[in-house]
Amino acid sequence: MRTTSVMIAEDDESIFLYYKDIFSKYTNVEIVGYAKDGESALKMYKDIKPDVLILDLGLPKKNGLELINDLSICEKENPKCNVIVITGDTKLKDNLLNTRKVYRIILKPAPSDILLKTVSEIKSELITKQFPEHEWQVILCKLKLNPYSKSCKLLTDIIKACYTDSELLDNMKKLYCMMSTNYSCSPNKIQSRLRSCIDTANRLSDKKTFSSLFLIDNYNASISPKQFVVGLITHLKNIEDSV
């Protein structure tokens, strides 16, 4: 899955270093910005547009409450609920009325497991919103695949992961390992299920469908899982670009 970009707005450097240590252990999370006050945090957020903002409410110059209000105005048309509020000040917490951008409030000190879990949840929800679900269902229909079958559900998860992280297409072993964790089975089993899904699509749908989806003249069952996934991702991206 594509790296989750995290920005931190915290005036206590020791707490920032605590967050930095937590996220340094995970390759799929990257700290892309660090601000010590609310004014610089607002500018930085607008510039880098992070997936997640970890925000201390007691910031100098512009406190967290004011920053949340400003960010809500900036993203009025398409607001992202992506702010994790970290605070030990219950008075400020009780004044938190504008919660449109606030995903969760965590009291200091923020436990590492809860922090990581919350970042992961935010990223998953962002991916779900970005994915062209309707177009994908149309493709499954064209391939005559049952969306409720185990192999098709796996294919859907693979496509969603690669749709937002195209680098996975260059490392199918990593993709299989990632899915094996989610499905509690071996990477070889994941590859086998994907192969089964390809074979089912090949058996049930017509050659014309494959020609249009994969842009090839002579489709045959020897198409690799990588070619299959790349073809579907490319088709989805082309649809998105044409809208």
mmCIF file with all atom_site columns, N, CA and C in Angstrom, residues 22-23 26 29 52 84 103-104 106 111-125:
data_model
loop_
_atom_site.group_PDB
_atom_site.id
_atom_site.type_symbol
_atom_site.label_atom_id
_atom_site.label_alt_id
_atom_site.label_comp_id
_atom_site.label_asym_id
_atom_site.label_entity_id
_atom_site.label_seq_id
_atom_site.pdbx_PDB_ins_code
_atom_site.Cartn_x
_atom_site.Cartn_y
_atom_site.Cartn_z
_atom_site.occupancy
_atom_site.B_iso_or_equiv
_atom_site.pdbx_formal_charge
_atom_site.auth_seq_id
_atom_site.auth_comp_id
_atom_site.auth_asym_id
_atom_site.auth_atom_id
_atom_site.pdbx_PDB_model_num
ATOM 1  N N  . ILE A 1 22  ? 8.257   5.969  16.892 1.00 0.00 ? 22  ILE A N  1
ATOM 2  C CA . ILE A 1 22  ? 7.168   5.018  16.631 1.00 0.00 ? 22  ILE A CA 1
ATOM 3  C C  . ILE A 1 22  ? 7.056   4.720  15.144 1.00 0.00 ? 22  ILE A C  1
ATOM 4  N N  . PHE A 1 23  ? 6.988   5.780  14.336 1.00 0.00 ? 23  PHE A N  1
ATOM 5  C CA . PHE A 1 23  ? 6.740   5.602  12.906 1.00 0.00 ? 23  PHE A CA 1
ATOM 6  C C  . PHE A 1 23  ? 7.967   5.118  12.138 1.00 0.00 ? 23  PHE A C  1
ATOM 7  N N  . TYR A 1 26  ? 8.042   1.540  10.796 1.00 0.00 ? 26  TYR A N  1
ATOM 8  C CA . TYR A 1 26  ? 7.079   1.111  9.775  1.00 0.00 ? 26  TYR A CA 1
ATOM 9  C C  . TYR A 1 26  ? 7.382   1.789  8.446  1.00 0.00 ? 26  TYR A C  1
ATOM 10 N N  . VAL A 1 29  ? 4.698   4.212  6.641  1.00 0.00 ? 29  VAL A N  1
ATOM 11 C CA . VAL A 1 29  ? 4.325   5.497  7.246  1.00 0.00 ? 29  VAL A CA 1
ATOM 12 C C  . VAL A 1 29  ? 5.519   6.432  7.152  1.00 0.00 ? 29  VAL A C  1
ATOM 13 N N  . VAL A 1 52  ? -2.490  12.405 6.923  1.00 0.00 ? 52  VAL A N  1
ATOM 14 C CA . VAL A 1 52  ? -2.873  12.474 8.331  1.00 0.00 ? 52  VAL A CA 1
ATOM 15 C C  . VAL A 1 52  ? -2.158  13.640 9.004  1.00 0.00 ? 52  VAL A C  1
ATOM 16 N N  . ILE A 1 84  ? -5.817  13.741 13.852 1.00 0.00 ? 84  ILE A N  1
ATOM 17 C CA . ILE A 1 84  ? -5.781  13.042 15.134 1.00 0.00 ? 84  ILE A CA 1
ATOM 18 C C  . ILE A 1 84  ? -5.371  14.067 16.187 1.00 0.00 ? 84  ILE A C  1
ATOM 19 N N  . TYR A 1 103 ? -10.738 13.099 13.261 1.00 0.00 ? 103 TYR A N  1
ATOM 20 C CA . TYR A 1 103 ? -11.041 11.669 13.179 1.00 0.00 ? 103 TYR A CA 1
ATOM 21 C C  . TYR A 1 103 ? -11.108 11.043 14.569 1.00 0.00 ? 103 TYR A C  1
ATOM 22 N N  . ARG A 1 104 ? -10.163 11.434 15.432 1.00 0.00 ? 104 ARG A N  1
ATOM 23 C CA . ARG A 1 104 ? -10.155 10.865 16.783 1.00 0.00 ? 104 ARG A CA 1
ATOM 24 C C  . ARG A 1 104 ? -9.420  11.795 17.730 1.00 0.00 ? 104 ARG A C  1
ATOM 25 N N  . ILE A 1 106 ? -7.182  11.696 21.191 1.00 0.00 ? 106 ILE A N  1
ATOM 26 C CA . ILE A 1 106 ? -6.424  10.794 22.056 1.00 0.00 ? 106 ILE A CA 1
ATOM 27 C C  . ILE A 1 106 ? -5.758  11.624 23.152 1.00 0.00 ? 106 ILE A C  1
ATOM 28 N N  . PRO A 1 111 ? -0.718  6.303  23.400 1.00 0.00 ? 111 PRO A N  1
ATOM 29 C CA . PRO A 1 111 ? -0.117  4.968  23.282 1.00 0.00 ? 111 PRO A CA 1
ATOM 30 C C  . PRO A 1 111 ? 0.241   4.671  21.827 1.00 0.00 ? 111 PRO A C  1
ATOM 31 N N  . SER A 1 112 ? 1.381   4.068  21.592 1.00 0.00 ? 112 SER A N  1
ATOM 32 C CA . SER A 1 112 ? 1.862   3.833  20.229 1.00 0.00 ? 112 SER A CA 1
ATOM 33 C C  . SER A 1 112 ? 0.918   2.945  19.428 1.00 0.00 ? 112 SER A C  1
ATOM 34 N N  . ASP A 1 113 ? 0.349   1.906  20.080 1.00 0.00 ? 113 ASP A N  1
ATOM 35 C CA . ASP A 1 113 ? -0.521  0.989  19.340 1.00 0.00 ? 113 ASP A CA 1
ATOM 36 C C  . ASP A 1 113 ? -1.799  1.672  18.874 1.00 0.00 ? 113 ASP A C  1
ATOM 37 N N  . ILE A 1 114 ? -2.361  2.531  19.719 1.00 0.00 ? 114 ILE A N  1
ATOM 38 C CA . ILE A 1 114 ? -3.583  3.259  19.342 1.00 0.00 ? 114 ILE A CA 1
ATOM 39 C C  . ILE A 1 114 ? -3.281  4.260  18.237 1.00 0.00 ? 114 ILE A C  1
ATOM 40 N N  . LEU A 1 115 ? -2.137  4.924  18.335 1.00 0.00 ? 115 LEU A N  1
ATOM 41 C CA . LEU A 1 115 ? -1.743  5.908  17.328 1.00 0.00 ? 115 LEU A CA 1
ATOM 42 C C  . LEU A 1 115 ? -1.574  5.248  15.958 1.00 0.00 ? 115 LEU A C  1
ATOM 43 N N  . LEU A 1 116 ? -0.857  4.132  15.918 1.00 0.00 ? 116 LEU A N  1
ATOM 44 C CA . LEU A 1 116 ? -0.635  3.414  14.661 1.00 0.00 ? 116 LEU A CA 1
ATOM 45 C C  . LEU A 1 116 ? -1.946  2.879  14.087 1.00 0.00 ? 116 LEU A C  1
ATOM 46 N N  . LYS A 1 117 ? -2.794  2.348  14.941 1.00 0.00 ? 117 LYS A N  1
ATOM 47 C CA . LYS A 1 117 ? -4.079  1.818  14.501 1.00 0.00 ? 117 LYS A CA 1
ATOM 48 C C  . LYS A 1 117 ? -4.944  2.919  13.894 1.00 0.00 ? 117 LYS A C  1
ATOM 49 N N  . THR A 1 118 ? -4.926  4.094  14.510 1.00 0.00 ? 118 THR A N  1
ATOM 50 C CA . THR A 1 118 ? -5.745  5.211  14.027 1.00 0.00 ? 118 THR A CA 1
ATOM 51 C C  . THR A 1 118 ? -5.238  5.720  12.680 1.00 0.00 ? 118 THR A C  1
ATOM 52 N N  . VAL A 1 119 ? -3.912  5.823  12.530 1.00 0.00 ? 119 VAL A N  1
ATOM 53 C CA . VAL A 1 119 ? -3.319  6.240  11.256 1.00 0.00 ? 119 VAL A CA 1
ATOM 54 C C  . VAL A 1 119 ? -3.716  5.254  10.157 1.00 0.00 ? 119 VAL A C  1
ATOM 55 N N  . SER A 1 120 ? -3.661  3.970  10.460 1.00 0.00 ? 120 SER A N  1
ATOM 56 C CA . SER A 1 120 ? -4.027  2.932  9.500  1.00 0.00 ? 120 SER A CA 1
ATOM 57 C C  . SER A 1 120 ? -5.494  3.030  9.105  1.00 0.00 ? 120 SER A C  1
ATOM 58 N N  . GLU A 1 121 ? -6.356  3.303  10.070 1.00 0.00 ? 121 GLU A N  1
ATOM 59 C CA . GLU A 1 121 ? -7.798  3.426  9.798  1.00 0.00 ? 121 GLU A CA 1
ATOM 60 C C  . GLU A 1 121 ? -8.082  4.612  8.876  1.00 0.00 ? 121 GLU A C  1
ATOM 61 N N  . ILE A 1 122 ? -7.433  5.733  9.139  1.00 0.00 ? 122 ILE A N  1
ATOM 62 C CA . ILE A 1 122 ? -7.634  6.925  8.309  1.00 0.00 ? 122 ILE A CA 1
ATOM 63 C C  . ILE A 1 122 ? -7.221  6.641  6.874  1.00 0.00 ? 122 ILE A C  1
ATOM 64 N N  . LYS A 1 123 ? -6.068  5.993  6.716  1.00 0.00 ? 123 LYS A N  1
ATOM 65 C CA . LYS A 1 123 ? -5.577  5.691  5.374  1.00 0.00 ? 123 LYS A CA 1
ATOM 66 C C  . LYS A 1 123 ? -6.534  4.765  4.637  1.00 0.00 ? 123 LYS A C  1
ATOM 67 N N  . SER A 1 124 ? -7.038  3.767  5.317  1.00 0.00 ? 124 SER A N  1
ATOM 68 C CA . SER A 1 124 ? -7.967  2.820  4.700  1.00 0.00 ? 124 SER A CA 1
ATOM 69 C C  . SER A 1 124 ? -9.230  3.525  4.229  1.00 0.00 ? 124 SER A C  1
ATOM 70 N N  . GLU A 1 125 ? -9.728  4.457  5.026  1.00 0.00 ? 125 GLU A N  1
ATOM 71 C CA . GLU A 1 125 ? -10.940 5.180  4.646  1.00 0.00 ? 125 GLU A CA 1
ATOM 72 C C  . GLU A 1 125 ? -10.685 6.107  3.465  1.00 0.00 ? 125 GLU A C  1
#
